[in-house]
Every structure is written in structure tokens, then in C-alpha cells.
Amino acid sequence: MSKSTLTIREAVTVSAICFGLFIFWSTQAVLGGFPEAKFTDAGNVWMVIVEAILALTALLYLRARRFDVQLLTLRPDIGGTLLGLALFAATWLMGIVVTTPFVSDGQASSVAEFSFSGVSLGATILLAMVNGAFEEVFLLVVLVRGLRGYGFSIAVGLPLLVRLLYHLYQGPLGVVWILAFGLAAALFYIRSGRLWPVVFAHMLWDIVPVVLSKT
């Protein structure tokens, strides 16, 4: 019989499979003084391949643990897309509000820098589609939903911690943005049970900064 819940040990294993490599890279960036993150078409394609391999590995593990992998299916629809657009706008505004106290004289306190000059819009959209689905499927459907039996604090707190750890490379200010989006995404998913709006909002979060950098 399949299940939709996880033990803490299973949740940690899934987190390690899906995000362990990214946490390692992110930690290296912190220890290295936040080197500039340069995005390129080749790098984006490579990341798509890496996430596909990690997703397949995690799915095989979950299936072996009799987790109902059919729960992970995306169901895009027009209504959900509009909700995702609204969620993106709300979380973007929330990010501005929560980061404002950390900005002085127009200069952000983040020490991380990003370069999008070597990446095309097509490669950006490709990565955003894969990355948005990859992160939110495993963070929300697997971890948040899977840990609901341990109570709200664990179900929301553990996935949020994982999300923050693999985004440390973005620097202090970036982490605040991620905290705002991650918390809003988890609360929206818990309340609505809908995944696609969060995935679409995440895609926009990945695409919009690149578009703005080229304008």
C-alpha cells in the first residue's frame, strides 16, 4: 500500500539526494567569500541535467519506500497560472518589504553578485521550468506534505531550512528574500493544496531578474 507521509529519516534522505549537492556548493560559496555567480547557457543546460538525475534518483528512492509518487504530478491550468502570477507579485512585494531594513543609502547589504550577461532568455526559461518544478515538488509535496504528521513547525520548518541552506550562495540579503518566498509558498500550499501556482511563481522568480538585468 502506498503512503503520503515520511519519517524524519526518509525526509532527511530525500533532502540529501535532491539538495545535498547544492548545499555543498552553496557552503563553498560562503567559505569562498561569495564569488560572483555567472549564469551561462551551458551552465543552465548542465543544471537541468543534474536536477533531472537527482529527481529520478529521489523518485526511485521514494517508490522503494512506497511513497505515492503520483502525488508529484503537476497539473497546469489557467486559473492556477493566474494564481501563480498573483503569488509571484505578492511575494516579490513581500521580499522588497522585508529586505528594506537591510538596505542603506540604496546599497544592499548582500555580498553576492550575479552576472546574467552570458545567458539567453531561452536557456533561462528552460532552467526556470525545470528548477521551479524540481524544487517545489520535493520541498512542498514530498517534505511539507510528507512531514505533516509531525506538526506544523516541523512540516514547514525543515523544508524551509533546506531551502535556505542551498541558497546561502546568494548572500545575506538573498537569504531574506528566499525566506519570504519559501514561507509564503509553504503556507499557500498548506492552505490550498495546489502546487502549480507555486511552481509558476517560482519560475517567474527565476526569469524576471534575468529579464530586468537585460533592460
XYZ file of N, CA, C and O in Angstrom:
860
model
N 0.850 -1.203 0.000
C 0.000 0.000 0.000
C 0.886 1.254 0.000
O 1.842 1.347 0.774
N 0.566 2.206 -0.877
C 1.358 3.425 -0.951
C 1.002 4.370 0.193
O -0.051 4.263 0.807
N 1.890 5.327 0.463
C 1.687 6.275 1.561
C 2.007 7.685 1.083
O 2.634 7.884 0.027
N 1.572 8.676 1.849
C 1.851 10.068 1.502
C 2.601 10.772 2.623
O 2.718 12.000 2.612
N 3.085 10.015 3.590
C 3.824 10.589 4.710
C 5.251 10.042 4.719
O 5.544 9.016 4.110
N 6.113 10.745 5.435
C 7.510 10.348 5.555
C 7.928 10.295 7.011
O 7.378 11.016 7.850
N 8.910 9.463 7.299
C 9.567 9.533 8.590
C 10.637 10.628 8.497
O 10.994 11.079 7.398
N 11.149 11.071 9.623
C 12.211 12.074 9.619
C 13.424 11.546 8.854
O 14.056 12.278 8.076
N 13.722 10.276 9.042
C 14.866 9.685 8.353
C 14.667 9.706 6.839
O 15.602 10.037 6.089
N 13.463 9.394 6.387
C 13.180 9.424 4.949
C 13.251 10.849 4.413
O 13.761 11.084 3.309
N 12.759 11.810 5.199
C 12.794 13.213 4.774
C 14.228 13.711 4.650
O 14.568 14.421 3.693
N 15.068 13.334 5.593
C 16.477 13.738 5.539
C 17.161 13.107 4.331
O 17.965 13.747 3.642
N 16.820 11.853 4.043
C 17.412 11.168 2.896
C 17.016 11.843 1.590
O 17.860 12.079 0.712
N 15.736 12.150 1.440
C 15.267 12.837 0.235
C 15.939 14.204 0.108
O 16.363 14.609 -0.986
N 16.059 14.914 1.222
C 16.712 16.228 1.201
C 18.158 16.105 0.753
O 18.656 16.929 -0.026
N 18.834 15.069 1.242
C 20.239 14.863 0.876
C 20.373 14.525 -0.607
O 21.275 15.018 -1.294
N 19.468 13.678 -1.104
C 19.518 13.298 -2.519
C 19.274 14.509 -3.417
O 20.027 14.763 -4.364
N 18.215 15.242 -3.119
C 17.803 16.339 -4.005
C 18.648 17.599 -3.840
O 18.945 18.285 -4.824
N 19.025 17.911 -2.600
C 19.623 19.213 -2.344
C 21.000 19.173 -1.699
O 21.608 20.230 -1.503
N 21.488 17.979 -1.366
C 22.788 17.873 -0.710
C 23.912 18.489 -1.533
O 24.774 19.207 -1.000
N 23.935 18.221 -2.832
C 24.969 18.759 -3.706
C 24.909 20.283 -3.749
O 25.943 20.965 -3.688
N 23.699 20.828 -3.816
C 23.538 22.277 -3.889
C 23.897 22.940 -2.559
O 24.416 24.054 -2.538
N 23.619 22.259 -1.453
C 24.018 22.780 -0.141
C 25.536 22.816 -0.038
O 26.121 23.771 0.480
N 26.191 21.775 -0.569
C 27.653 21.721 -0.572
C 28.226 22.866 -1.392
O 29.132 23.581 -0.942
N 27.700 23.072 -2.598
C 28.180 24.163 -3.451
C 27.922 25.516 -2.809
O 28.753 26.421 -2.879
N 26.759 25.656 -2.181
C 26.395 26.916 -1.549
C 27.324 27.210 -0.369
O 27.756 28.353 -0.172
N 27.654 26.170 0.396
C 28.568 26.334 1.521
C 29.954 26.734 1.029
O 30.623 27.580 1.636
N 30.388 26.148 -0.076
C 31.672 26.523 -0.670
C 31.688 28.010 -1.035
O 32.700 28.694 -0.843
N 30.572 28.486 -1.580
C 30.485 29.896 -1.969
C 30.602 30.798 -0.744
O 31.266 31.840 -0.786
N 29.966 30.409 0.348
C 30.044 31.196 1.585
C 31.486 31.238 2.081
O 32.019 32.301 2.417
N 32.129 30.064 2.132
C 33.509 29.983 2.618
C 34.476 30.699 1.679
O 35.530 31.167 2.103
N 34.090 30.786 0.402
C 34.938 31.453 -0.576
C 34.686 32.944 -0.679
O 35.230 33.610 -1.574
N 33.851 33.472 0.202
C 33.600 34.912 0.212
C 32.597 35.375 -0.813
O 32.665 36.509 -1.296
N 31.670 34.513 -1.194
C 30.608 34.838 -2.139
C 31.153 35.312 -3.490
O 30.983 36.476 -3.863
N 31.816 34.418 -4.226
C 32.292 34.799 -5.565
C 31.104 35.093 -6.479
O 29.994 34.607 -6.252
N 31.354 35.877 -7.517
C 30.283 36.241 -8.448
C 29.691 34.996 -9.102
O 30.416 34.108 -9.562
N 28.376 34.916 -9.103
C 27.682 33.788 -9.732
C 27.397 34.158 -11.181
O 26.615 35.071 -11.449
N 28.059 33.471 -12.106
C 27.892 33.768 -13.526
C 26.991 32.721 -14.174
O 27.267 31.524 -14.098
N 25.928 33.173 -14.799
C 24.980 32.279 -15.456
C 25.260 32.258 -16.957
O 25.392 33.305 -17.586
N 25.341 31.054 -17.516
C 25.568 30.880 -18.946
C 24.584 29.858 -19.485
O 23.980 29.095 -18.714
N 24.422 29.829 -20.789
C 23.532 28.838 -21.399
C 24.005 27.424 -21.097
O 23.204 26.543 -20.746
N 25.317 27.184 -21.231
C 25.864 25.854 -20.969
C 25.646 25.460 -19.506
O 25.300 24.319 -19.207
N 25.840 26.425 -18.608
C 25.632 26.156 -17.189
C 24.181 25.827 -16.874
O 23.887 24.951 -16.058
N 23.261 26.526 -17.532
C 21.843 26.267 -17.312
C 21.443 24.876 -17.796
O 20.702 24.158 -17.129
N 21.947 24.498 -18.969
C 21.641 23.167 -19.504
C 22.228 22.091 -18.593
O 21.584 21.069 -18.320
N 23.453 22.319 -18.130
C 24.081 21.361 -17.211
C 23.251 21.219 -15.931
O 23.053 20.120 -15.419
N 22.734 22.328 -15.418
C 21.934 22.283 -14.198
C 20.630 21.522 -14.431
O 20.164 20.788 -13.552
N 20.047 21.672 -15.602
C 18.832 20.919 -15.940
C 19.119 19.423 -15.901
O 18.335 18.633 -15.361
N 20.250 19.019 -16.460
C 20.623 17.602 -16.476
C 20.841 17.096 -15.057
O 20.380 16.005 -14.689
N 21.558 17.879 -14.252
C 21.823 17.487 -12.860
C 20.520 17.311 -12.093
O 20.322 16.309 -11.379
N 19.605 18.266 -12.223
C 18.350 18.186 -11.483
C 17.490 17.023 -11.965
O 16.784 16.391 -11.169
N 17.553 16.710 -13.259
C 16.807 15.568 -13.785
C 17.330 14.261 -13.179
O 16.549 13.373 -12.795
N 18.644 14.141 -13.082
C 19.249 12.934 -12.498
C 18.899 12.814 -11.020
O 18.536 11.737 -10.532
N 18.984 13.923 -10.296
C 18.661 13.908 -8.865
C 17.179 13.593 -8.645
O 16.829 12.853 -7.713
N 16.324 14.159 -9.488
C 14.885 13.893 -9.369
C 14.591 12.420 -9.591
O 13.808 11.805 -8.848
N 15.202 11.829 -10.613
C 14.996 10.410 -10.895
C 15.476 9.547 -9.731
O 14.800 8.598 -9.328
N 16.619 9.888 -9.178
C 17.156 9.143 -8.033
C 16.213 9.229 -6.837
O 15.927 8.224 -6.179
N 15.712 10.437 -6.575
C 14.790 10.621 -5.450
C 13.483 9.868 -5.674
O 12.925 9.282 -4.740
N 12.988 9.886 -6.903
C 11.745 9.172 -7.212
C 11.911 7.669 -7.016
O 11.005 7.000 -6.505
N 13.048 7.141 -7.419
C 13.308 5.714 -7.227
C 13.363 5.373 -5.739
O 12.844 4.339 -5.302
N 13.977 6.252 -4.956
C 14.036 6.030 -3.507
C 12.634 6.083 -2.901
O 12.259 5.211 -2.099
N 11.849 7.100 -3.279
C 10.505 7.247 -2.733
C 9.617 6.061 -3.111
O 8.826 5.579 -2.300
N 9.767 5.611 -4.329
C 8.976 4.455 -4.765
C 9.362 3.218 -3.967
O 8.496 2.415 -3.598
N 10.653 3.068 -3.689
C 11.108 1.931 -2.888
C 10.557 2.010 -1.471
O 10.325 0.974 -0.828
N 10.325 3.234 -1.005
C 9.760 3.436 0.343
C 8.231 3.463 0.304
O 7.588 3.802 1.275
N 7.668 3.150 -0.854
C 6.220 3.051 -1.059
C 5.502 4.384 -0.911
O 4.323 4.438 -0.546
N 6.210 5.456 -1.222
C 5.584 6.767 -1.251
C 4.802 6.891 -2.546
O 5.242 6.452 -3.603
N 3.610 7.491 -2.464
C 2.746 7.624 -3.637
C 3.295 8.704 -4.561
O 2.981 9.888 -4.412
N 4.098 8.320 -5.540
C 4.743 9.286 -6.435
C 3.748 9.954 -7.375
O 4.065 10.976 -7.994
N 2.533 9.405 -7.505
C 1.520 10.051 -8.345
C 1.104 11.402 -7.773
O 0.581 12.252 -8.493
N 1.357 11.615 -6.495
C 1.046 12.897 -5.866
C 1.926 14.015 -6.414
O 1.599 15.193 -6.269
N 3.029 13.646 -7.062
C 4.002 14.628 -7.512
C 3.697 15.176 -8.897
O 4.449 15.976 -9.435
N 2.582 14.750 -9.476
C 2.227 15.174 -10.834
C 1.786 16.638 -10.862
O 0.974 17.068 -10.042
N 2.344 17.403 -11.811
C 1.924 18.786 -11.993
C 0.649 18.839 -12.834
O 0.506 18.073 -13.791
N -0.237 19.735 -12.498
C -1.487 19.892 -13.251
C -1.683 21.369 -13.601
O -2.497 22.068 -12.987
N -0.957 21.854 -14.610
C -1.084 23.267 -15.002
C -2.489 23.583 -15.499
O -3.127 22.771 -16.188
N -2.982 24.756 -15.152
C -4.269 25.219 -15.632
C -4.278 26.738 -15.620
O -3.428 27.361 -14.984
N -5.231 27.314 -16.314
C -5.265 28.771 -16.444
C -5.481 29.448 -15.090
O -4.796 30.416 -14.747
N -6.427 28.920 -14.319
C -6.695 29.504 -13.007
C -5.472 29.441 -12.110
O -5.152 30.414 -11.408
N -4.784 28.296 -12.117
C -3.585 28.151 -11.304
C -2.466 29.059 -11.768
O -1.683 29.568 -10.956
N -2.387 29.277 -13.079
C -1.368 30.171 -13.629
C -1.610 31.608 -13.169
O -0.676 32.317 -12.792
N -2.868 32.028 -13.182
C -3.202 33.370 -12.703
C -2.924 33.502 -11.214
O -2.424 34.536 -10.751
N -3.220 32.450 -10.457
C -2.903 32.448 -9.026
C -1.395 32.542 -8.821
O -0.917 33.228 -7.913
N -0.657 31.827 -9.665
C 0.797 31.870 -9.573
C 1.343 33.253 -9.853
O 2.290 33.707 -9.197
N 0.739 33.931 -10.825
C 1.149 35.305 -11.139
C 0.901 36.216 -9.940
O 1.747 37.043 -9.578
N -0.263 36.045 -9.318
C -0.590 36.845 -8.135
C 0.345 36.509 -6.974
O 0.783 37.401 -6.236
N 0.653 35.231 -6.815
C 1.556 34.810 -5.746
C 2.955 35.374 -5.967
O 3.614 35.821 -5.021
N 3.401 35.368 -7.221
C 4.698 35.961 -7.539
C 4.719 37.436 -7.164
O 5.661 37.914 -6.510
N 3.688 38.177 -7.589
C 3.636 39.613 -7.302
C 3.622 39.870 -5.799
O 4.322 40.766 -5.298
N 2.833 39.074 -5.075
C 2.723 39.259 -3.624
C 4.042 38.960 -2.926
O 4.468 39.700 -2.030
N 4.702 37.868 -3.328
C 5.954 37.501 -2.670
C 7.095 38.424 -3.077
O 8.005 38.678 -2.284
N 7.049 38.945 -4.302
C 8.055 39.916 -4.726
C 7.938 41.184 -3.888
O 8.942 41.720 -3.404
N 6.690 41.643 -3.700
C 6.455 42.814 -2.862
C 6.870 42.533 -1.422
O 7.485 43.380 -0.758
N 6.544 41.335 -0.942
C 6.933 40.946 0.409
C 8.453 40.961 0.555
O 8.997 41.403 1.574
N 9.138 40.472 -0.492
C 10.596 40.469 -0.456
C 11.164 41.871 -0.348
O 12.126 42.113 0.389
N 10.567 42.809 -1.085
C 11.019 44.198 -1.021
C 10.821 44.756 0.383
O 11.701 45.423 0.944
N 9.659 44.454 0.969
C 9.339 44.968 2.302
C 10.304 44.423 3.348
O 10.844 45.173 4.174
N 10.543 43.115 3.325
C 11.367 42.513 4.381
C 12.846 42.812 4.202
O 13.624 42.724 5.176
N 13.272 43.167 2.979
C 14.690 43.481 2.779
C 14.999 44.970 2.936
O 16.168 45.338 3.088
N 13.977 45.797 2.937
C 14.190 47.239 3.054
C 15.008 47.626 4.286
O 15.900 48.482 4.199
N 14.761 47.010 5.470
C 15.566 47.377 6.646
C 17.058 47.068 6.491
O 17.879 47.600 7.235
N 17.413 46.211 5.539
C 18.805 45.823 5.355
C 19.480 46.606 4.233
O 20.605 46.304 3.847
N 18.784 47.613 3.709
C 19.326 48.416 2.617
C 19.599 49.818 3.142
O 18.740 50.459 3.730
N 20.808 50.274 2.908
C 21.208 51.595 3.395
C 21.720 52.445 2.244
O 22.625 52.027 1.504
N 21.145 53.623 2.090
C 21.561 54.567 1.036
C 21.554 53.927 -0.338
O 22.426 54.173 -1.179
N 20.552 53.064 -0.552
C 20.405 52.454 -1.856
C 21.354 51.303 -2.109
O 21.361 50.716 -3.185
N 22.192 50.961 -1.138
C 23.150 49.882 -1.302
C 22.709 48.682 -0.483
O 22.548 48.771 0.725
N 22.519 47.541 -1.155
C 22.105 46.330 -0.456
C 23.252 45.782 0.365
O 24.424 45.909 0.026
N 22.922 45.143 1.475
C 23.936 44.576 2.358
C 24.392 43.209 1.886
O 25.261 42.602 2.493
N 23.822 42.724 0.816
C 24.237 41.428 0.291
C 25.631 41.540 -0.316
O 25.982 42.546 -0.926
N 26.439 40.488 -0.146
C 27.772 40.489 -0.727
C 27.832 39.599 -1.957
O 28.893 39.396 -2.524
N 26.711 39.039 -2.352
C 26.678 38.168 -3.529
C 26.363 38.983 -4.773
O 25.530 39.887 -4.749
N 27.051 38.670 -5.865
C 26.810 39.358 -7.126
C 26.476 38.332 -8.199
O 26.962 37.200 -8.167
N 25.653 38.746 -9.159
C 25.206 37.838 -10.211
C 25.476 38.449 -11.570
O 25.331 39.661 -11.759
N 25.863 37.602 -12.509
C 26.084 38.045 -13.874
C 25.221 37.216 -14.812
O 25.330 35.989 -14.854
N 24.332 37.898 -15.552
C 23.442 37.216 -16.490
C 23.807 37.530 -17.938
O 23.055 37.213 -18.849
N 24.953 38.147 -18.146
C 25.321 38.582 -19.489
C 25.557 37.408 -20.444
O 25.417 37.559 -21.659
N 25.900 36.251 -19.902
C 26.200 35.113 -20.766
C 25.074 34.133 -20.932
O 25.288 33.009 -21.415
N 23.865 34.521 -20.553
C 22.737 33.592 -20.620
C 21.624 34.186 -21.477
O 21.350 35.381 -21.423
N 21.001 33.337 -22.283
C 19.892 33.780 -23.138
C 18.566 33.587 -22.423
O 18.475 32.848 -21.436
N 17.544 34.237 -22.936
C 16.219 34.108 -22.338
C 15.702 32.677 -22.482
O 15.069 32.137 -21.571
N 15.996 32.033 -23.610
C 15.533 30.671 -23.832
C 16.105 29.704 -22.808
O 15.381 28.873 -22.242
N 17.420 29.797 -22.558
C 18.057 28.925 -21.572
C 17.562 29.243 -20.173
O 17.440 28.351 -19.320
N 17.260 30.509 -19.927
C 16.733 30.912 -18.620
C 15.358 30.296 -18.379
O 15.070 29.778 -17.299
N 14.502 30.352 -19.401
C 13.157 29.780 -19.271
C 13.224 28.276 -19.088
O 12.491 27.694 -18.269
N 14.119 27.617 -19.821
C 14.282 26.171 -19.680
C 14.654 25.800 -18.254
O 14.040 24.915 -17.643
N 15.655 26.468 -17.715
C 16.078 26.180 -16.348
C 14.979 26.527 -15.355
O 14.743 25.783 -14.392
N 14.299 27.650 -15.577
C 13.234 28.061 -14.649
C 12.122 27.021 -14.593
O 11.593 26.723 -13.514
N 11.752 26.458 -15.729
C 10.698 25.444 -15.766
C 11.108 24.193 -14.991
O 10.339 23.669 -14.176
N 12.331 23.737 -15.234
C 12.804 22.520 -14.566
C 13.077 22.782 -13.086
O 12.647 22.018 -12.216
N 13.763 23.879 -12.805
C 14.135 24.190 -11.430
C 12.916 24.484 -10.563
O 12.837 24.040 -9.405
N 11.968 25.244 -11.112
C 10.766 25.556 -10.343
C 9.999 24.312 -9.962
O 9.563 24.154 -8.811
N 9.847 23.394 -10.920
C 9.138 22.151 -10.645
C 9.932 21.273 -9.688
O 9.386 20.709 -8.731
N 11.229 21.145 -9.933
C 12.098 20.301 -9.100
C 12.046 20.723 -7.632
O 11.799 19.908 -6.736
N 12.285 21.996 -7.390
C 12.344 22.464 -6.008
C 10.994 22.347 -5.300
O 10.914 21.827 -4.174
N 9.946 22.831 -5.930
C 8.664 22.873 -5.231
C 8.030 21.492 -5.089
O 7.358 21.215 -4.087
N 8.235 20.607 -6.052
C 7.695 19.248 -5.922
C 8.298 18.557 -4.704
O 7.583 17.984 -3.873
N 9.615 18.635 -4.578
C 10.258 17.906 -3.484
C 10.179 18.648 -2.155
O 10.092 18.015 -1.097
N 10.177 19.969 -2.188
C 10.062 20.714 -0.936
C 8.638 20.703 -0.389
O 8.435 20.509 0.825
N 7.661 20.899 -1.263
C 6.282 21.031 -0.781
C 5.535 19.705 -0.740
O 5.039 19.300 0.319
N 5.458 19.030 -1.881
C 4.652 17.806 -1.923
C 5.304 16.690 -1.119
O 4.631 15.968 -0.370
N 6.613 16.547 -1.262
C 7.288 15.460 -0.547
C 7.548 15.825 0.911
O 7.135 15.103 1.827
N 8.213 16.952 1.154
C 8.625 17.268 2.523
C 7.510 17.902 3.365
O 7.192 17.408 4.445
N 6.939 19.001 2.887
C 5.888 19.647 3.682
C 4.703 18.705 3.889
O 4.251 18.491 5.021
N 4.210 18.138 2.804
C 3.081 17.214 2.923
C 3.483 15.946 3.667
O 2.754 15.447 4.525
N 4.665 15.437 3.361
C 5.103 14.189 3.960
C 5.354 14.271 5.452
O 5.233 13.273 6.165
N 5.689 15.461 5.943
C 6.007 15.629 7.365
C 4.849 16.191 8.175
O 5.020 16.519 9.351
N 3.673 16.287 7.576
C 2.551 16.919 8.280
C 2.177 16.210 9.575
O 1.634 16.829 10.499
N 2.496 14.926 9.670
C 2.180 14.185 10.884
C 3.004 14.605 12.079
O 2.667 14.275 13.227
N 4.095 15.336 11.841
C 4.954 15.790 12.936
C 4.577 17.182 13.431
O 5.248 17.732 14.307
N 3.545 17.750 12.859
C 3.108 19.070 13.285
C 3.568 20.169 12.342
O 4.462 19.978 11.510
N 2.934 21.319 12.487
C 3.161 22.444 11.586
C 4.618 22.904 11.592
O 5.195 23.163 10.532
N 5.229 23.018 12.766
C 6.580 23.574 12.854
C 7.598 22.725 12.112
O 8.483 23.252 11.435
N 7.484 21.397 12.211
C 8.413 20.510 11.514
C 8.102 20.488 10.023
O 9.014 20.565 9.184
N 6.827 20.392 9.678
C 6.425 20.293 8.270
C 6.832 21.527 7.478
O 7.164 21.432 6.290
N 6.793 22.676 8.104
C 7.183 23.908 7.419
C 8.658 24.234 7.676
O 9.382 24.646 6.765
N 9.102 24.018 8.902
C 10.448 24.423 9.293
C 11.570 23.661 8.614
O 12.548 24.268 8.151
N 11.460 22.331 8.527
C 12.542 21.546 7.929
C 12.728 21.860 6.441
O 13.857 22.135 5.998
N 11.645 21.853 5.632
C 11.820 22.218 4.218
C 12.329 23.653 4.034
O 13.117 23.917 3.118
N 11.894 24.566 4.905
C 12.352 25.947 4.796
C 13.847 26.041 5.107
O 14.585 26.784 4.436
N 14.309 25.270 6.087
C 15.730 25.235 6.416
C 16.544 24.711 5.230
O 17.586 25.273 4.881
N 16.048 23.645 4.614
C 16.727 23.083 3.440
C 16.800 24.121 2.329
O 17.843 24.321 1.693
N 15.684 24.814 2.088
C 15.631 25.844 1.038
C 16.667 26.941 1.304
O 17.357 27.399 0.387
N 16.769 27.355 2.558
C 17.716 28.408 2.898
C 19.159 27.943 2.731
O 20.005 28.692 2.229
N 19.442 26.707 3.124
C 20.811 26.199 3.077
C 21.375 26.160 1.660
O 22.541 26.503 1.433
N 20.549 25.750 0.687
C 21.115 25.674 -0.660
C 21.031 27.003 -1.415
O 21.460 27.094 -2.567
N 20.504 28.035 -0.745
C 20.510 29.371 -1.332
C 21.478 30.305 -0.612
O 21.481 31.517 -0.877
N 22.313 29.780 0.272
C 23.245 30.626 1.009
C 24.199 31.385 0.091
O 24.680 32.458 0.436
N 24.453 30.824 -1.083
C 25.368 31.466 -2.026
C 24.872 32.832 -2.472
O 25.651 33.646 -2.996
N 23.591 33.107 -2.265
C 23.026 34.384 -2.695
C 23.331 35.521 -1.724
O 22.993 36.668 -1.986
N 23.954 35.187 -0.608
C 24.329 36.220 0.338
C 23.225 36.543 1.327
O 22.090 36.057 1.206
N 23.524 37.353 2.337
C 22.562 37.655 3.409
C 21.234 38.198 2.917
O 20.172 37.765 3.352
N 21.279 39.154 1.999
C 20.045 39.755 1.517
C 19.240 38.748 0.704
O 18.009 38.684 0.802
N 19.939 37.947 -0.100
C 19.253 36.921 -0.882
C 18.548 35.918 -0.005
O 17.446 35.457 -0.323
N 19.153 35.574 1.114
C 18.551 34.615 2.039
C 17.255 35.165 2.617
O 16.280 34.426 2.819
N 17.218 36.466 2.878
C 15.990 37.083 3.391
C 14.875 36.983 2.355
O 13.723 36.677 2.675
N 15.227 37.212 1.081
C 14.248 37.076 0.001
C 13.727 35.636 -0.068
O 12.529 35.400 -0.210
N 14.645 34.687 0.030
C 14.277 33.278 -0.049
C 13.394 32.881 1.128
O 12.435 32.113 0.980
N 13.696 33.415 2.298
C 12.875 33.130 3.479
C 11.445 33.607 3.264
O 10.487 32.884 3.570
N 11.306 34.811 2.711
C 9.972 35.365 2.475
C 9.200 34.514 1.475
O 8.033 34.159 1.700
N 9.858 34.156 0.358
C 9.168 33.349 -0.652
C 8.873 31.952 -0.131
O 7.774 31.424 -0.324
N 9.834 31.321 0.522
C 9.662 29.952 0.996
C 8.537 29.821 1.997
O 7.745 28.863 1.951
N 8.456 30.768 2.918
C 7.390 30.724 3.922
C 6.030 30.944 3.275
O 5.062 30.227 3.565
N 5.943 31.920 2.369
C 4.676 32.190 1.683
C 4.255 30.995 0.838
O 3.073 30.621 0.803
N 5.205 30.368 0.158
C 4.902 29.216 -0.692
C 4.371 28.051 0.136
O 3.388 27.398 -0.247
N 5.010 27.783 1.265
C 4.579 26.680 2.121
C 3.180 26.925 2.680
O 2.333 26.023 2.692
N 2.931 28.150 3.141
C 1.621 28.472 3.707
C 0.530 28.398 2.644
O -0.574 27.907 2.901
N 0.836 28.884 1.438
C -0.133 28.812 0.347
C -0.456 27.361 0.014
O -1.625 26.999 -0.164
N 0.574 26.528 -0.070
C 0.361 25.119 -0.414
C -0.441 24.401 0.668
O -1.357 23.622 0.364
N -0.115 24.664 1.918
C -0.841 24.011 3.011
C -2.314 24.408 2.995
O -3.196 23.570 3.192
N -2.564 25.675 2.755
C -3.947 26.172 2.797
C -4.755 25.739 1.575
O -5.939 25.391 1.687
N -4.129 25.745 0.391
C -4.879 25.476 -0.837
C -4.710 24.055 -1.352
O -5.573 23.547 -2.080
N -3.578 23.434 -1.031
C -3.294 22.106 -1.561
C -2.928 22.130 -3.040
O -2.841 21.084 -3.679
N -2.692 23.311 -3.598
C -2.402 23.455 -5.026
C -0.909 23.711 -5.234
O -0.330 24.621 -4.636
N -0.302 22.927 -6.102
C 1.132 23.016 -6.353
C 1.476 23.927 -7.522
O 2.437 24.699 -7.452
N 0.713 23.838 -8.615
C 1.066 24.564 -9.825
C 1.249 26.066 -9.609
O 2.206 26.650 -10.148
N 0.371 26.763 -8.856
C 0.588 28.195 -8.667
C 1.952 28.515 -8.063
O 2.592 29.490 -8.452
N 2.392 27.687 -7.123
C 3.702 27.926 -6.502
C 4.819 27.676 -7.510
O 5.791 28.433 -7.578
N 4.697 26.613 -8.287
C 5.709 26.309 -9.301
C 5.809 27.451 -10.305
O 6.914 27.893 -10.666
N 4.665 27.955 -10.757
C 4.677 29.040 -11.737
C 5.276 30.305 -11.135
O 6.057 31.012 -11.792
N 4.935 30.602 -9.877
C 5.513 31.771 -9.210
C 7.026 31.626 -9.101
O 7.770 32.594 -9.304
N 7.472 30.432 -8.790
C 8.916 30.175 -8.700
C 9.587 30.385 -10.059
O 10.679 30.974 -10.140
N 8.963 29.917 -11.113
C 9.514 30.128 -12.457
C 9.701 31.619 -12.731
O 10.742 32.037 -13.270
N 8.711 32.406 -12.372
C 8.804 33.846 -12.595
C 9.934 34.461 -11.771
O 10.628 35.372 -12.233
N 10.117 33.949 -10.563
C 11.210 34.442 -9.720
C 12.568 34.177 -10.369
O 13.518 34.936 -10.180
N 12.667 33.096 -11.127
C 13.919 32.763 -11.806
C 14.097 33.560 -13.102
O 15.229 33.834 -13.515
N 12.993 33.906 -13.734
C 13.057 34.561 -15.043
C 13.155 36.085 -14.943
O 13.968 36.716 -15.634
N 12.349 36.680 -14.091
C 12.245 38.141 -14.025
C 13.591 38.832 -13.746
O 13.913 39.829 -14.411
N 14.414 38.355 -12.786
C 15.700 39.039 -12.566
C 16.585 39.072 -13.808
O 17.301 40.048 -14.049
N 16.546 38.003 -14.602
C 17.340 37.960 -15.833
C 16.812 38.973 -16.836
O 17.573 39.714 -17.470
N 15.481 39.023 -16.985
C 14.866 39.984 -17.899
C 15.196 41.416 -17.477
O 15.562 42.264 -18.299
N 15.091 41.693 -16.179
C 15.365 43.034 -15.687
C 16.834 43.418 -15.892
O 17.145 44.592 -16.124
N 17.732 42.439 -15.805
C 19.164 42.718 -15.971
C 19.509 43.096 -17.410
O 20.560 43.700 -17.663
N 18.639 42.729 -18.353
C 18.910 42.975 -19.767
C 18.157 44.195 -20.303
O 18.204 44.466 -21.495
N 17.431 44.867 -19.421
C 16.677 46.046 -19.855
C 17.434 47.329 -19.535
O 18.348 47.337 -18.728
